[in-house]
Coordinates of C-alpha atoms in Angstrom, one line a residue:
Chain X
X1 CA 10.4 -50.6 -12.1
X2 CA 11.5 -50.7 -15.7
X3 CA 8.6 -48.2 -16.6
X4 CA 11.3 -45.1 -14.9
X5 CA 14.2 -45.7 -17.8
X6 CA 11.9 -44.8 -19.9
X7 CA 11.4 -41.6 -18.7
X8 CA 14.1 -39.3 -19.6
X9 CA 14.1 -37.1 -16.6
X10 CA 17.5 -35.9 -15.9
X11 CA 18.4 -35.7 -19.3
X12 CA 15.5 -33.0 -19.9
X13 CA 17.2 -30.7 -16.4
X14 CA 20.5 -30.1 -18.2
X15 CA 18.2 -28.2 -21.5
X16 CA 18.6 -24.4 -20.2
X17 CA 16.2 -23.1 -22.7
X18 CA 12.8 -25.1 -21.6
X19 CA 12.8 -23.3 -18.0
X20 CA 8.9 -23.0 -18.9
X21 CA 8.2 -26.2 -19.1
X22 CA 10.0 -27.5 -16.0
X23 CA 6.6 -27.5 -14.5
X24 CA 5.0 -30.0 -16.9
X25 CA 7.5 -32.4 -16.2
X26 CA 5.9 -34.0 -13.5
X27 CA 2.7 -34.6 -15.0
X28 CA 3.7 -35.5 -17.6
X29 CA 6.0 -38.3 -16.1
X30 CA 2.7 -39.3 -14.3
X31 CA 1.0 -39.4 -17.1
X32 CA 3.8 -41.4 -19.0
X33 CA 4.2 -44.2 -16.4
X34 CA 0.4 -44.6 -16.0
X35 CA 0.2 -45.8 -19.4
X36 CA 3.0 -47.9 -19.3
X37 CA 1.9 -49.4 -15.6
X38 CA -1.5 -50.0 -17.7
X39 CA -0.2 -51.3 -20.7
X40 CA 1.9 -54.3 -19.0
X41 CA -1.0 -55.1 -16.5
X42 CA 0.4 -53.5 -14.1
X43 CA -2.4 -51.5 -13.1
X44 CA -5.8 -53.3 -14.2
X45 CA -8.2 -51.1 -16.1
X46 CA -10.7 -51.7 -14.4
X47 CA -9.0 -49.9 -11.7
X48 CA -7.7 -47.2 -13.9
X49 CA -7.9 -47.2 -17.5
X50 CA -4.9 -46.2 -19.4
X51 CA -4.1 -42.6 -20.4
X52 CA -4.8 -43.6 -23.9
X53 CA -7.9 -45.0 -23.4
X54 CA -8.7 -41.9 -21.4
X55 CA -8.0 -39.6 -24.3
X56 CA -10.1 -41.8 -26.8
X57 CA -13.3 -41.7 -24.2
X58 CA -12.8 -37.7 -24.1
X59 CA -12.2 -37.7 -28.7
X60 CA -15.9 -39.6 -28.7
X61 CA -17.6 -37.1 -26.3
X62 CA -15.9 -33.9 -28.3
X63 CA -17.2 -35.5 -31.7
X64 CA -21.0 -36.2 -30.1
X65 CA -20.5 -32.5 -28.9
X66 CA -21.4 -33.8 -25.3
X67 CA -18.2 -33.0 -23.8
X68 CA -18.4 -29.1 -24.7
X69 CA -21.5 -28.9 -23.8
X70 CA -20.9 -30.4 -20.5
X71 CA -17.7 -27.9 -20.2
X72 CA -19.9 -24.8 -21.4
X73 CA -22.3 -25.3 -18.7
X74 CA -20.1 -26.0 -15.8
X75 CA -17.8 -23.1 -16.8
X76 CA -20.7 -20.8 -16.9
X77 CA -21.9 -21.7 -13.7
X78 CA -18.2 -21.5 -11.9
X79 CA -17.9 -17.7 -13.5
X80 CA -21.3 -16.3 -12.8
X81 CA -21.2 -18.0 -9.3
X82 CA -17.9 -16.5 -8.8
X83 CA -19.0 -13.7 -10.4
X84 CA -22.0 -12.9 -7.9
X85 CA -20.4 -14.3 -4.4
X86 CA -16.5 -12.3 -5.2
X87 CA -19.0 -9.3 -5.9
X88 CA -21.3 -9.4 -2.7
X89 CA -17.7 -10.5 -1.1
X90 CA -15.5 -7.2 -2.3
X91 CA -18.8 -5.1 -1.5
X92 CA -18.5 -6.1 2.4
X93 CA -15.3 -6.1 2.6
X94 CA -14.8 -2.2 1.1
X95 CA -17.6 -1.4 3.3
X96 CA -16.1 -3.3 6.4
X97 CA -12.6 -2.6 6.4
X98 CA -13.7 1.3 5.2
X99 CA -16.7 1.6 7.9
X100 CA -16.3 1.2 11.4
X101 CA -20.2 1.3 12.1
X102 CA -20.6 -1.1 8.7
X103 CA -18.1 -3.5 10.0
X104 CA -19.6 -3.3 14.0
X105 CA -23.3 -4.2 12.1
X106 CA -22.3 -7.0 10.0
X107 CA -18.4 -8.8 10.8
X108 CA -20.2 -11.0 13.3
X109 CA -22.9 -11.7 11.4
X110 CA -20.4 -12.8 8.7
X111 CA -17.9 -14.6 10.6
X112 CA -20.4 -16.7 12.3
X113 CA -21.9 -17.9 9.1
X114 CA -18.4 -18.4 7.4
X115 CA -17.9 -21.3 10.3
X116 CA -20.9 -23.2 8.8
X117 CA -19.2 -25.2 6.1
X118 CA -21.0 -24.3 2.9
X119 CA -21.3 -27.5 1.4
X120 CA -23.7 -28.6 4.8
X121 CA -26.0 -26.5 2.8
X122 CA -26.9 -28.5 -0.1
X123 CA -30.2 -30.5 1.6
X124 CA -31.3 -27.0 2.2
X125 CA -30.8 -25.7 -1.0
X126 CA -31.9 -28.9 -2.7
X127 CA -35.2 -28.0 -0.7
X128 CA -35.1 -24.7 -1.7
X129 CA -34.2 -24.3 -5.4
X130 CA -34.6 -28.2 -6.5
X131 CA -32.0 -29.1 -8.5
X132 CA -32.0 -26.4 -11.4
X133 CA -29.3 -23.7 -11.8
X134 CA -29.8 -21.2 -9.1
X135 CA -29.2 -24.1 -6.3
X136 CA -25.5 -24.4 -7.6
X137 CA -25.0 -20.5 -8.4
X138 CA -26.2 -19.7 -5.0
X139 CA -23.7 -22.3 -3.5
X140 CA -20.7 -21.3 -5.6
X141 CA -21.2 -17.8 -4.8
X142 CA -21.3 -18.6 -1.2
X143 CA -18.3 -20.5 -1.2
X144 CA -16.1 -17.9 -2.7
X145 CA -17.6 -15.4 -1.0
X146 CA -15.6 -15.4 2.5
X147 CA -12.6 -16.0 0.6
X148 CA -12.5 -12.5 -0.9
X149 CA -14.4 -11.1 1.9
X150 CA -11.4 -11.8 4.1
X151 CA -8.6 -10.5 2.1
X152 CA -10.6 -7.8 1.0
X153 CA -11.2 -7.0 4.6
X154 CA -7.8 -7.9 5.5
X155 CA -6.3 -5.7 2.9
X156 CA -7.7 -2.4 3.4
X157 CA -7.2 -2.9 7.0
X158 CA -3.8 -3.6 6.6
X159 CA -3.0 -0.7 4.3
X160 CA 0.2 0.9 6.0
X161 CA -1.3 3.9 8.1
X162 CA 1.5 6.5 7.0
X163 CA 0.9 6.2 3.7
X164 CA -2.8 7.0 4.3
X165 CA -1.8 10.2 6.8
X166 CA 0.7 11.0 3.7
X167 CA -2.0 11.2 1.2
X168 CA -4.2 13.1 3.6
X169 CA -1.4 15.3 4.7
X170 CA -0.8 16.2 0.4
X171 CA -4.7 17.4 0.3
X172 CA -6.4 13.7 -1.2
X173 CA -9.7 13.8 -0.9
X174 CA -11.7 10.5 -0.2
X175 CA -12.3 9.5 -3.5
X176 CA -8.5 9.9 -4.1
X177 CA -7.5 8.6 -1.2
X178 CA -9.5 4.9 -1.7
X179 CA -8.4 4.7 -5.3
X180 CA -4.6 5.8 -5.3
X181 CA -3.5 4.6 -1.9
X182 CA -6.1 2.1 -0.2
X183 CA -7.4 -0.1 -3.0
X184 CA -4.0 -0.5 -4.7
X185 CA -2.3 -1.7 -1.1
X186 CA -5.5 -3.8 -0.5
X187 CA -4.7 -5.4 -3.9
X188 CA -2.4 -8.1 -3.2
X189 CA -4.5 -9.1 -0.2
X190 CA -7.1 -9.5 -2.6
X191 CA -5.6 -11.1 -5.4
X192 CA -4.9 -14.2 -2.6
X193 CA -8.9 -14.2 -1.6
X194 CA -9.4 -14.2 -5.4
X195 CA -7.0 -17.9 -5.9
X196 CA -8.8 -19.0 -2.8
X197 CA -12.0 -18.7 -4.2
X198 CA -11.2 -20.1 -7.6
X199 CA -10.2 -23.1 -5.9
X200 CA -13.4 -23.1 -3.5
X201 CA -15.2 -22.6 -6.6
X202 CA -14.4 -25.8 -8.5
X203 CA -14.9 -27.7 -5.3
X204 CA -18.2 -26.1 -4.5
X205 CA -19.4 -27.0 -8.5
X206 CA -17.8 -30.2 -8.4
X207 CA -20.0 -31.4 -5.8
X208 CA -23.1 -29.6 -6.0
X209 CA -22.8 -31.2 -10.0
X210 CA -22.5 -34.9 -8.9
X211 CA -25.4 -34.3 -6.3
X212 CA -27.8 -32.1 -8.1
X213 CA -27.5 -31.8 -11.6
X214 CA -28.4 -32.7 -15.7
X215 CA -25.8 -31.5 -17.0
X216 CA -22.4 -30.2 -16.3
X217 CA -19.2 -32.4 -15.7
X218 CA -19.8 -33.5 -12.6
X219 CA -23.5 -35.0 -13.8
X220 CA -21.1 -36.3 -16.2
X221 CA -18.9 -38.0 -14.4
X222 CA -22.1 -39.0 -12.4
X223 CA -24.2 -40.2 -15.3
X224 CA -20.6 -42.5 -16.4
X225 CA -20.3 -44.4 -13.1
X226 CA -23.6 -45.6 -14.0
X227 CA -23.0 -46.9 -17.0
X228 CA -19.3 -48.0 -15.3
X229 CA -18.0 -46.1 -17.8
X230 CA -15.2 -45.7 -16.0
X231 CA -12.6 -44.0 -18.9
X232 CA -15.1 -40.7 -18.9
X233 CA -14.8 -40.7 -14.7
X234 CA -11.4 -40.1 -15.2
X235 CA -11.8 -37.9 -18.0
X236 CA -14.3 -35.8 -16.0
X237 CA -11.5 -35.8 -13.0
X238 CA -8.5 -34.8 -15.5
X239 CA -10.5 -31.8 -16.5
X240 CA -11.5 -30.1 -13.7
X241 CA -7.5 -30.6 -12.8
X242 CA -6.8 -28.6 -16.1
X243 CA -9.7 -26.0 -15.4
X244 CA -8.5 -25.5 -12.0
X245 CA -5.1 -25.2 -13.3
X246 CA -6.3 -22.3 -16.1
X247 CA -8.3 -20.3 -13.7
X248 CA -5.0 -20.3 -11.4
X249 CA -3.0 -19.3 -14.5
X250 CA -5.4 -16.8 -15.5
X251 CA -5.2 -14.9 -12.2
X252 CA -1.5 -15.2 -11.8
X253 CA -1.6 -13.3 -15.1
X254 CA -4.0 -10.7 -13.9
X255 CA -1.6 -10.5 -10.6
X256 CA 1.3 -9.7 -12.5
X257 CA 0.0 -7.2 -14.7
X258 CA -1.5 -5.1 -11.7
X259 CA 1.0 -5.8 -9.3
X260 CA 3.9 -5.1 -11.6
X261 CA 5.4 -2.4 -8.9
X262 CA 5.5 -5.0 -6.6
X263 CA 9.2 -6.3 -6.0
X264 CA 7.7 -10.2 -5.9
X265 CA 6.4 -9.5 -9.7
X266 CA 9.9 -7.5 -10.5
X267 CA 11.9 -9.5 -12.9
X268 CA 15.1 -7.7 -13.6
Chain T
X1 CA -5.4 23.1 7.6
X2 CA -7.9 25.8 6.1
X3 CA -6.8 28.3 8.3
X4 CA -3.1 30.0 9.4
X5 CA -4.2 29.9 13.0
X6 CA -4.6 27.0 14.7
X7 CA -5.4 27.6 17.9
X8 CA -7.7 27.1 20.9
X9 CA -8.6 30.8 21.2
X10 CA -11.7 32.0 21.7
X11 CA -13.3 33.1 18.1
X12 CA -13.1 36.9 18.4
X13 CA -9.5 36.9 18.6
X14 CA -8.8 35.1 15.9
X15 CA -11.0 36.9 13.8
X16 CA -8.9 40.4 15.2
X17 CA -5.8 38.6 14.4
X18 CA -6.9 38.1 11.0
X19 CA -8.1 41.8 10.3
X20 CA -4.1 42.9 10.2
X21 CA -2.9 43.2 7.0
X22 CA -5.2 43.4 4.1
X23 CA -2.3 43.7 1.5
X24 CA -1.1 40.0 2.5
X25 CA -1.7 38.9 -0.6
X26 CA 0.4 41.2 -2.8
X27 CA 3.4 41.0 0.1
X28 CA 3.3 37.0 -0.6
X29 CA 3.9 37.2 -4.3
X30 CA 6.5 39.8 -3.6
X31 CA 8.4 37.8 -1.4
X32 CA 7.0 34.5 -2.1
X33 CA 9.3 32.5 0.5
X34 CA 9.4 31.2 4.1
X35 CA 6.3 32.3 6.5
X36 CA 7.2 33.6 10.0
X37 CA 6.2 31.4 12.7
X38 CA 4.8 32.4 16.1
X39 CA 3.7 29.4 18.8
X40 CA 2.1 31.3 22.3
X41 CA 1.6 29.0 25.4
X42 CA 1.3 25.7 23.4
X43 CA -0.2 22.9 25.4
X44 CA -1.0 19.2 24.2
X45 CA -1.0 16.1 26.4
X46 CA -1.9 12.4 25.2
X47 CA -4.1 11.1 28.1
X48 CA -2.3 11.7 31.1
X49 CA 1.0 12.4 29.8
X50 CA 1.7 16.0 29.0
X51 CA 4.1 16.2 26.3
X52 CA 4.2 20.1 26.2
X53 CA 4.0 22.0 28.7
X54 CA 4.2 25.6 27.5
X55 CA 6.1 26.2 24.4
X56 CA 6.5 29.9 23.1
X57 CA 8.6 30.8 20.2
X58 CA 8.9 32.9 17.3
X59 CA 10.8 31.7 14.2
X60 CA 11.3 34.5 11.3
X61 CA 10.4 34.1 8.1
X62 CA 13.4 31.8 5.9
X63 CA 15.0 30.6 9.2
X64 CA 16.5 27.6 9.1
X65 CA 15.9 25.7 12.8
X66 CA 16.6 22.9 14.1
X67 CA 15.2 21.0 17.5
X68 CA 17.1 18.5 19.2
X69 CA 16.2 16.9 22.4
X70 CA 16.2 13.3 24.5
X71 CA 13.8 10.7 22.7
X72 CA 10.1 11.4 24.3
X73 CA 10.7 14.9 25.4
X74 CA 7.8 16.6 22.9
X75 CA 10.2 17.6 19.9
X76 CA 8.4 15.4 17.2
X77 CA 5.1 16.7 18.2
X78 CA 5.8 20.2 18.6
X79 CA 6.5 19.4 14.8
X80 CA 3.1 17.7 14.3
X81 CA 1.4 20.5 15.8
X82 CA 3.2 23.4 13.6
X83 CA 2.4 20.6 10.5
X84 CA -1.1 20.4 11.4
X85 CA -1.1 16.8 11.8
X86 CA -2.3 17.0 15.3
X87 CA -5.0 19.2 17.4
X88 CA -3.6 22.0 19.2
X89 CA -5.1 21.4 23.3
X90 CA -4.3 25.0 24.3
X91 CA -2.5 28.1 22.9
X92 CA -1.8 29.5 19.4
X93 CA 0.1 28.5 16.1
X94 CA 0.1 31.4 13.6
X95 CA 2.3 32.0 10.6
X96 CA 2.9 35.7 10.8
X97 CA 1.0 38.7 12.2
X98 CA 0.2 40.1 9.1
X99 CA -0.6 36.9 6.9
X100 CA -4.2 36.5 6.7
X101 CA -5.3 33.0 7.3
X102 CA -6.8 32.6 4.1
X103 CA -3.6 33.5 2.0
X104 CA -1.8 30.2 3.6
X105 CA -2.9 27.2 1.6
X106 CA -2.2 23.6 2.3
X107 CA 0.4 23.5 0.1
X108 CA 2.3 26.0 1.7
X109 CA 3.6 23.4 4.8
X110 CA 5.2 20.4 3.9
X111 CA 6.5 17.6 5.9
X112 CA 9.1 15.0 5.8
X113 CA 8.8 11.8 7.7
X114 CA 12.0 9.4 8.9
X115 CA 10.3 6.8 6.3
X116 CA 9.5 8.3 2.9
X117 CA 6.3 7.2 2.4
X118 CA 6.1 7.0 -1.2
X119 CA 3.3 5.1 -2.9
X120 CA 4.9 1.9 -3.6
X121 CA 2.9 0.9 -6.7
X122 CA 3.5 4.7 -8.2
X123 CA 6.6 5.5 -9.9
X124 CA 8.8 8.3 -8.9
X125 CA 7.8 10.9 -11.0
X126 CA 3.7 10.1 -9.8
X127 CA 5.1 10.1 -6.5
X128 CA 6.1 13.5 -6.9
X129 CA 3.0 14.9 -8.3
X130 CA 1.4 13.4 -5.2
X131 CA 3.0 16.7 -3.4
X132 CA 1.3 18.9 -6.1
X133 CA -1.9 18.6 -3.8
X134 CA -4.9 20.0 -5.2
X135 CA -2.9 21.6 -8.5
X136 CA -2.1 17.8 -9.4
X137 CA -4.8 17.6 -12.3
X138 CA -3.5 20.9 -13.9
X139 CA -1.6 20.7 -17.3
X140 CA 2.0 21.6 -16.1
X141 CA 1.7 18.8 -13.4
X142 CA 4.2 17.0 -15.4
X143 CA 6.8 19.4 -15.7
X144 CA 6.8 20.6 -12.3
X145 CA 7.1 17.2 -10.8
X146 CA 9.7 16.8 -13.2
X147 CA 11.3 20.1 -12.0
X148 CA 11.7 19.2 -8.5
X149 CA 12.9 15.5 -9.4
X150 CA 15.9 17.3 -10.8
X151 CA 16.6 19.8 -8.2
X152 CA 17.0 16.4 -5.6
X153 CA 19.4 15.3 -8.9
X154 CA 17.1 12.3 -9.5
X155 CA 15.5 13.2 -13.0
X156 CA 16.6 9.9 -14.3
X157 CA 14.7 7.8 -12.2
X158 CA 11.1 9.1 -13.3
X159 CA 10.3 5.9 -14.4
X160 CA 11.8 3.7 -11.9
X161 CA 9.1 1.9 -9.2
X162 CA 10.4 2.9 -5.8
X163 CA 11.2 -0.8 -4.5
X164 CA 14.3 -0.4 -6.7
X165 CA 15.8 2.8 -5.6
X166 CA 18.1 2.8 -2.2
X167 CA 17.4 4.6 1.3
X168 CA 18.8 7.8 0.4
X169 CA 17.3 8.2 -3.2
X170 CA 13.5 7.4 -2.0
X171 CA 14.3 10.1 0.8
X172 CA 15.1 12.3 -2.0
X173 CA 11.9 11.4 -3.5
X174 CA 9.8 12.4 -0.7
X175 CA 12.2 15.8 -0.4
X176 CA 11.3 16.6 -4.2
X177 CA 7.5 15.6 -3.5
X178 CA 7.3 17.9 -0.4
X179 CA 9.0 20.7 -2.6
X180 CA 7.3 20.5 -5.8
X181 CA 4.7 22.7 -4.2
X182 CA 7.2 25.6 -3.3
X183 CA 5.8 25.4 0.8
X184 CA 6.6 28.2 2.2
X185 CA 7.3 26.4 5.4
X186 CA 9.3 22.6 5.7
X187 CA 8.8 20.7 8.4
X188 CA 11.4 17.7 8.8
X189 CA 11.1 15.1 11.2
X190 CA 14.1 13.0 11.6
X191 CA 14.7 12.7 7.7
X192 CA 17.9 11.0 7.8
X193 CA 17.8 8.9 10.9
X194 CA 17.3 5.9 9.0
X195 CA 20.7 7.0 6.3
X196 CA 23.7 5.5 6.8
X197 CA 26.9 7.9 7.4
X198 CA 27.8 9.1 3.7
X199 CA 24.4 9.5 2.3
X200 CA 23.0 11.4 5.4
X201 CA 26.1 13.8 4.9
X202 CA 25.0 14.2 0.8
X203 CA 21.2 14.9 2.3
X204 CA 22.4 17.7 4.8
X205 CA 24.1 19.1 2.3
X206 CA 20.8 19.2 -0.3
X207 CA 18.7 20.0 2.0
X208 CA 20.9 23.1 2.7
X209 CA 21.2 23.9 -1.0
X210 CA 17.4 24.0 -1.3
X211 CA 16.6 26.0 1.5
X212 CA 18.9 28.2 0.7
X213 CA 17.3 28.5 -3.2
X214 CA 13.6 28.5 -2.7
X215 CA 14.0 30.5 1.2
X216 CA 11.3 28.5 3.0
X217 CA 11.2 28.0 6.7
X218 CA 12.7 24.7 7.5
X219 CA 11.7 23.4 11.2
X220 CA 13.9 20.0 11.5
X221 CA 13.7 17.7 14.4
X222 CA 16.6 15.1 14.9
X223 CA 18.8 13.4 17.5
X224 CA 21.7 14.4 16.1
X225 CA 23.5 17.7 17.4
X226 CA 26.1 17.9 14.5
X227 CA 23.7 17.6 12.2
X228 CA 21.5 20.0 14.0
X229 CA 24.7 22.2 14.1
X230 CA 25.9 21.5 10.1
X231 CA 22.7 22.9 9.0
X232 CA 20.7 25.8 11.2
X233 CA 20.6 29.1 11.7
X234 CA 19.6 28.4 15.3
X235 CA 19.3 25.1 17.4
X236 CA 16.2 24.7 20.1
X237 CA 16.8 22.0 23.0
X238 CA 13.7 21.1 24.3
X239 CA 13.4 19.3 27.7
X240 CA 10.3 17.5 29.0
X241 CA 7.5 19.6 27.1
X242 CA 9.8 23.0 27.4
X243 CA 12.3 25.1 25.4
X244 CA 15.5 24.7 27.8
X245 CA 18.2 26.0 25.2
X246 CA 17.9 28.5 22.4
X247 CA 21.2 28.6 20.4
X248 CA 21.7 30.5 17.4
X249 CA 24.6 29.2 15.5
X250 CA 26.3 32.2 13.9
X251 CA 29.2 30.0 11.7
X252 CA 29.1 31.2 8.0
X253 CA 27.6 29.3 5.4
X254 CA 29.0 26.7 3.8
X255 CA 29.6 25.3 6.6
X256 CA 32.6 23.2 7.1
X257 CA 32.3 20.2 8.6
X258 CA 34.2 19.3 11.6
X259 CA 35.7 22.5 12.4
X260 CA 36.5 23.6 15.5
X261 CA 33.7 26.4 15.8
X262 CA 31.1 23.8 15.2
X263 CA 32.6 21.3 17.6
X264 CA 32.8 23.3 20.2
X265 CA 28.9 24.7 19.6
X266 CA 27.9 20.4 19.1
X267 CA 29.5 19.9 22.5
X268 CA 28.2 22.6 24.4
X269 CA 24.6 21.6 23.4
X270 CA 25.0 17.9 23.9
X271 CA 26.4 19.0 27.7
X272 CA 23.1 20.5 27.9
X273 CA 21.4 17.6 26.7
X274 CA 23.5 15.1 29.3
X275 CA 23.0 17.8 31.9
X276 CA 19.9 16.9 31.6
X277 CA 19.7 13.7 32.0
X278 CA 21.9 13.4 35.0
X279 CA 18.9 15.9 36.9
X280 CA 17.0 12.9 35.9

């Protein structure tokens, strides 16, 4: 394995001042021995085309425009189906971890459905909706519903009891009481249902696009096997890894700005 | 806690309790201090278990008491009950003959827990308002919080989040949060028990300083007699649901530590206390 010397790994560990990018490494090195596996034959393209070849597939698309396009849609589905299943998700799980009777009328209900995979859905909602938008909104907002139903639930009901007689005890009324004590302790719970849910997301789309779509990445990817055009299958794969990745980053941010009293989010 | 009675009285007499002074208002802001405390026949079980059996006791207004007793024997929920934190299942709890109920406000009785229950994702000084109760939107909010942060000698760490500050600071914390609204009675349940040696003996001797400036009533349960000793006017044993002991500790204040007046007083509760458990 020649291809490794090429790699400068432990020379990159003894730079102090790229601590950031200590996490790219590892792709990166993937990405770096792919090509030079594909290069020498190693790895025949027809297999697996070469990084390079990769990125010239995904340069064509973004000069026809088709890639964009294909990124627009599916993003706007993932963040309106997120959108509508975290909502209906938060809503039951304020009302069931703040509602005894709410919770007794519905947790059931809920957890029995949650055991249903949601994916087991799609002949029914092929049947129902056809294969047009509202058949892959309705099974990405079920997907990430029971994520932040859970740790919604789970969080409020968790909410350390003393702190809630405290707040009661110093004359909070309700209102107070949900917004200064119990949402901002059910908040880390939540934040976990919420990178749950972006990962159920992507799945959900992912497959609901390469079953029942025209457009999107996953019809994409679809629409390239085809044509055995294997180059934009990869592409299609590489980029819901790098969407996936953003969401992620994108709610660690959103963490660490609410959670900054938290001593996990505390840097000095 | 609407009301300075709680009680399981018929209505009529609480109503003829409440006719007594009509000038309660004007002797409040004249004295503006502790509130005298007088428990009749208090009863309250938890299922089968009766945790008090019968206490009656009258604590004077600014007195400074402390109840000690074996682990289970009713002490922290007398407190509960004279906190309001608990129903009452027979006899009375009424802050002073002539106070009429409607002149004692929610802010007047405090507590303080064993765990300081601050609001982890406030920061100090906003934990402190949280004691403001119902005056917490008015404009001097601020500066009051900020007064009682500096009377528990913390002023500096208005800013801090309270996962950085140690044991005894966050206890000071909650003390500055449950006196920012001047109560007029202080209710402390085991506040220390979880300080190690030094900083308890720094608390005992803050929490003597601010009783003894603002005058409220301070009602502290604890397990520990020299403590109990160091710090009140009169010490309460309590043994399975009744008041077995009632010492008043006459040593001048400050107190010193360790002397032989309050050794002896320590030791002669604690035999009390072992007594006790030998019956047993």
């Amino acid at each position: 394995m020649s291809a490794i010397d090429s790699v400068s790994l432990p020379r990159s560990f003894r730079l102090p001042r790229i601590d950031g990018l200590i996490q790219w490494i590892v792709p990166l090195a993937i990405i770096a021995i792919w090509q030079v596996a594909s290069v020498t034959g190693f790895v025949p393209t027809r297999v697996l085309p070469a990084p390079s070849d990769v990125l010239l597939a995904g340069w064509k698309l973004l000069l026809s425009g088709e890639l964009v396009r294909n990124i627009w849609v599916s993003f706007w589905r993932a963040s309106i189906g997120f959108f509508i299943g975290g909502s209906i998700g938060f809503a039951f799980g304020l009302a069931n971890g703040l509602s005894q009777l709410s919770a007794k009328l519905t947790d059931t209900t809920l957890q029995m459905v949650r055991n249903v995979p949601h994916l087991a859905l799609i002949p029914l909602v092929i049947l129902w909706f056809g294969i047009d938008e509202s058949a892959k909104l309705f099974l990405v907002a079920l997907g990430v519903f029971f994520p932040i139903y859970l740790n919604t639930l789970h969080g409020i009901r968790t909410v350390d009891p003393q702190l809630i007689e405290m707040g009661r005890i110093y004359g909070m009324t309700d209102g107070e009481l949900f917004r200064r004590v119990i949402f901002p302790g059910a908040l880390p719970s939540i934040f976990v249902g919420i990178r749950f849910a972006l990962g159920i997301m992507w799945l959900t789309l992912i497959v609901a696009e390469t079953i029942a779509a025209s457009s999107g990445l996953g019809y994409m990817a679809m629409q390239a096997r085809e044509f055995m055009l294997i180059d934009v299958v990869v592409l299609s794969i590489l980029i819901y890894a790098l969407l996936g990745k953003l969401a992620d980053s994108a709610s660690r941010v959103l963490e660490r700005l609410t959670l900054s009293w938290h001593p996990a989010f505390q840097k000095n | 806690m609407q009301t300075a009675v709680r009680t399981s009285l018929p209505e009529t007499e609480l109503a003829s309790r409440a006719n007594f002074a009509p000038h309660a208002r004007i002797v409040r802001e004249a004295q503006s201090s502790g509130l005298p405390l007088s428990i009749r026949g208090l009863h309250k079980s938890f299922g089968d278990n009766e945790v008090l059996r019968g206490i009656d006791l009258h604590i004077p207004a600014g007195q400074f008491v402390a109840i000690v007793g074996k682990s289970g024997c009713g002490k922290s929920t007398l407190l509960r009950l004279i906190a309001g934190l608990d129903k009452i299942d027979a006899g009375s709890i009424s802050f002073g003959q002539d106070i009429q109920p409607k002149d004692i406000q929610p802010e007047d009785i405090r507590v303080m827990f064993q765990e300081p229950r601050l609001l982890p994702w406030a920061r100090v000084l906003a934990n402190v308002e949280v004691g403001l109760g119902r005056d917490r939107a008015s404009g001097d909010a601020h500066a009051r919080a900020e007064k009682a942060l500096s009377e528990v000698g913390l002023a500096d760490k208005r800013d801090q989040w309270p996962s950085v500050l140690s044991g005894g600071q966050k206890q000071r914390v909650a003390l500055g949060r449950a006196l920012v609204s001047r109560p007029r009675v202080l209710a402390f349940d085991e506040p220390l028990g979880a300080l190690d040696a030094l900083t308890r003996i720094s608390m005992q001797r803050l929490l003597e300083r601010v009783w003894r400036d603002q005058g409220f009533t301070a009602i502290l349960v604890t397990h520990d007699v020299a403590e109990a000793v160091a710090l009140a006017d009169r010490v309460l044993v309590i043994e399975e649901g009744r008041i077995a002991h009632d010492v008043v500790i006459h040593a001048a204040r400050p107190r010193q530590r360790g002397s032989a007046e309050l050794a002896g007083l320590e030791g002669s509760i604690l035999s009390h206390l072992l007594s006790a458990d030998d019956r047993t």
